[in-house]
Amino acid sequence: MTKTSRMSFIKSELPKLRCRVCSQILPAFCKLSDKFPKLTFIYADIDECPETTQHIRYTPTFHFYRDGERVDEMFGTGEERLHDRLWLQS
């Protein structure tokens, strides 16, 4: 993580793709990672990473970090919503 970038880390918790809502947003999440190459995108499966995702109540949940501090979060889907949130935080 670099201190020069305004936002250098995004963490997203998505459950296994058996969730219809999550399977809809995952392709957009991957596509947006190409649109914002200076940001780091991380996917964490709540079933595979219980210690990391133990406080997640809704899926999908997106956490936005800047300089190691969580600065924003988003619940639910919507490629445009996610794009706008990334744009605001970048």
PDB file of C-alpha atoms in Angstrom:
ATOM      1  CA  MET A   1       0.000   0.000   0.000  1.00  0.00           C
ATOM      2  CA  THR A   2       1.420   3.357  -0.957  1.00  0.00           C
ATOM      3  CA  LYS A   3       0.846   6.515   1.016  1.00  0.00           C
ATOM      4  CA  THR A   4       0.854   8.684  -2.113  1.00  0.00           C
ATOM      5  CA  SER A   5      -2.401   7.395  -3.517  1.00  0.00           C
ATOM      6  CA  ARG A   6      -5.606   8.822  -2.087  1.00  0.00           C
ATOM      7  CA  MET A   7      -7.220   5.408  -2.041  1.00  0.00           C
ATOM      8  CA  SER A   8      -5.063   2.387  -2.404  1.00  0.00           C
ATOM      9  CA  PHE A   9      -7.155  -0.498  -1.148  1.00  0.00           C
ATOM     10  CA  ILE A  10     -10.663  -1.773  -1.604  1.00  0.00           C
ATOM     11  CA  LYS A  11     -11.926  -4.899   0.042  1.00  0.00           C
ATOM     12  CA  SER A  12     -15.074  -6.660  -1.037  1.00  0.00           C
ATOM     13  CA  GLU A  13     -16.774  -9.502   0.726  1.00  0.00           C
ATOM     14  CA  LEU A  14     -18.872 -11.661  -1.566  1.00  0.00           C
ATOM     15  CA  PRO A  15     -20.274 -15.041  -0.640  1.00  0.00           C
ATOM     16  CA  LYS A  16     -19.995 -18.082  -2.847  1.00  0.00           C
ATOM     17  CA  LEU A  17     -21.584 -17.577  -6.207  1.00  0.00           C
ATOM     18  CA  ARG A  18     -24.623 -19.579  -5.211  1.00  0.00           C
ATOM     19  CA  CYS A  19     -25.978 -16.144  -4.235  1.00  0.00           C
ATOM     20  CA  ARG A  20     -27.723 -14.689  -7.289  1.00  0.00           C
ATOM     21  CA  VAL A  21     -27.090 -11.078  -6.257  1.00  0.00           C
ATOM     22  CA  CYS A  22     -23.383 -11.685  -5.711  1.00  0.00           C
ATOM     23  CA  SER A  23     -22.950 -13.543  -8.975  1.00  0.00           C
ATOM     24  CA  GLN A  24     -24.437 -10.505 -10.746  1.00  0.00           C
ATOM     25  CA  ILE A  25     -21.952  -8.004  -9.275  1.00  0.00           C
ATOM     26  CA  LEU A  26     -18.763 -10.096  -9.494  1.00  0.00           C
ATOM     27  CA  PRO A  27     -18.228  -9.545 -13.262  1.00  0.00           C
ATOM     28  CA  ALA A  28     -18.729  -5.790 -12.768  1.00  0.00           C
ATOM     29  CA  PHE A  29     -16.290  -5.835  -9.848  1.00  0.00           C
ATOM     30  CA  CYS A  30     -13.678  -7.467 -12.094  1.00  0.00           C
ATOM     31  CA  LYS A  31     -14.398  -5.068 -14.962  1.00  0.00           C
ATOM     32  CA  LEU A  32     -14.107  -2.039 -12.676  1.00  0.00           C
ATOM     33  CA  SER A  33     -10.728  -3.239 -11.473  1.00  0.00           C
ATOM     34  CA  ASP A  34      -9.523  -2.650 -15.052  1.00  0.00           C
ATOM     35  CA  LYS A  35     -11.048   0.853 -15.107  1.00  0.00           C
ATOM     36  CA  PHE A  36      -9.291   1.827 -11.871  1.00  0.00           C
ATOM     37  CA  PRO A  37      -5.795   0.324 -12.271  1.00  0.00           C
ATOM     38  CA  LYS A  38      -4.271   2.423  -9.475  1.00  0.00           C
ATOM     39  CA  LEU A  39      -6.593   0.809  -6.932  1.00  0.00           C
ATOM     40  CA  THR A  40      -6.232  -2.639  -5.433  1.00  0.00           C
ATOM     41  CA  PHE A  41      -9.304  -4.864  -5.544  1.00  0.00           C
ATOM     42  CA  ILE A  42      -9.581  -7.806  -3.162  1.00  0.00           C
ATOM     43  CA  TYR A  43     -12.328 -10.408  -3.029  1.00  0.00           C
ATOM     44  CA  ALA A  44     -12.918 -12.293   0.225  1.00  0.00           C
ATOM     45  CA  ASP A  45     -15.351 -15.205   0.410  1.00  0.00           C
ATOM     46  CA  ILE A  46     -17.199 -15.162   3.738  1.00  0.00           C
ATOM     47  CA  ASP A  47     -17.229 -18.962   3.834  1.00  0.00           C
ATOM     48  CA  GLU A  48     -13.499 -19.234   3.138  1.00  0.00           C
ATOM     49  CA  CYS A  49     -12.295 -16.304   5.294  1.00  0.00           C
ATOM     50  CA  PRO A  50     -14.506 -16.288   8.408  1.00  0.00           C
ATOM     51  CA  GLU A  51     -11.943 -14.469  10.558  1.00  0.00           C
ATOM     52  CA  THR A  52     -11.704 -11.635   8.032  1.00  0.00           C
ATOM     53  CA  THR A  53     -15.409 -11.367   7.303  1.00  0.00           C
ATOM     54  CA  GLN A  54     -16.930 -12.048  10.712  1.00  0.00           C
ATOM     55  CA  HIS A  55     -18.534  -8.589  10.974  1.00  0.00           C
ATOM     56  CA  ILE A  56     -20.197  -8.714   7.557  1.00  0.00           C
ATOM     57  CA  ARG A  57     -23.981  -8.641   7.900  1.00  0.00           C
ATOM     58  CA  TYR A  58     -25.062  -8.055   4.281  1.00  0.00           C
ATOM     59  CA  THR A  59     -23.747  -9.442   1.032  1.00  0.00           C
ATOM     60  CA  PRO A  60     -22.222  -8.147  -1.014  1.00  0.00           C
ATOM     61  CA  THR A  61     -20.400  -5.589   1.138  1.00  0.00           C
ATOM     62  CA  PHE A  62     -17.676  -3.337  -0.216  1.00  0.00           C
ATOM     63  CA  HIS A  63     -15.177  -1.651   2.101  1.00  0.00           C
ATOM     64  CA  PHE A  64     -13.049   1.239   0.874  1.00  0.00           C
ATOM     65  CA  TYR A  65      -9.723   1.964   2.565  1.00  0.00           C
ATOM     66  CA  ARG A  66      -7.310   4.870   2.340  1.00  0.00           C
ATOM     67  CA  ASP A  67      -3.929   4.742   4.085  1.00  0.00           C
ATOM     68  CA  GLY A  68      -5.052   1.689   6.058  1.00  0.00           C
ATOM     69  CA  GLU A  69      -8.239   3.312   7.398  1.00  0.00           C
ATOM     70  CA  ARG A  70     -11.733   2.363   6.265  1.00  0.00           C
ATOM     71  CA  VAL A  71     -13.260   5.482   4.732  1.00  0.00           C
ATOM     72  CA  ASP A  72     -16.458   4.170   3.159  1.00  0.00           C
ATOM     73  CA  GLU A  73     -18.598   1.102   2.609  1.00  0.00           C
ATOM     74  CA  MET A  74     -21.331   0.056   0.249  1.00  0.00           C
ATOM     75  CA  PHE A  75     -23.941  -2.681   0.558  1.00  0.00           C
ATOM     76  CA  GLY A  76     -25.723  -4.374  -2.305  1.00  0.00           C
ATOM     77  CA  THR A  77     -25.207  -4.371  -6.038  1.00  0.00           C
ATOM     78  CA  GLY A  78     -25.275  -1.957  -8.907  1.00  0.00           C
ATOM     79  CA  GLU A  79     -22.369  -1.501 -11.277  1.00  0.00           C
ATOM     80  CA  GLU A  80     -23.063   2.216 -11.651  1.00  0.00           C
ATOM     81  CA  ARG A  81     -23.287   2.695  -7.877  1.00  0.00           C
ATOM     82  CA  LEU A  82     -20.006   0.854  -7.390  1.00  0.00           C
ATOM     83  CA  HIS A  83     -18.345   2.807 -10.211  1.00  0.00           C
ATOM     84  CA  ASP A  84     -19.510   6.111  -8.716  1.00  0.00           C
ATOM     85  CA  ARG A  85     -18.273   5.147  -5.261  1.00  0.00           C
ATOM     86  CA  LEU A  86     -14.883   4.166  -6.670  1.00  0.00           C
ATOM     87  CA  TRP A  87     -14.687   7.401  -8.639  1.00  0.00           C
ATOM     88  CA  LEU A  88     -15.516   9.456  -5.533  1.00  0.00           C
ATOM     89  CA  GLN A  89     -12.888   7.686  -3.458  1.00  0.00           C
ATOM     90  CA  SER A  90     -10.127   7.650  -6.076  1.00  0.00           C
TER      91      SER A  90
END
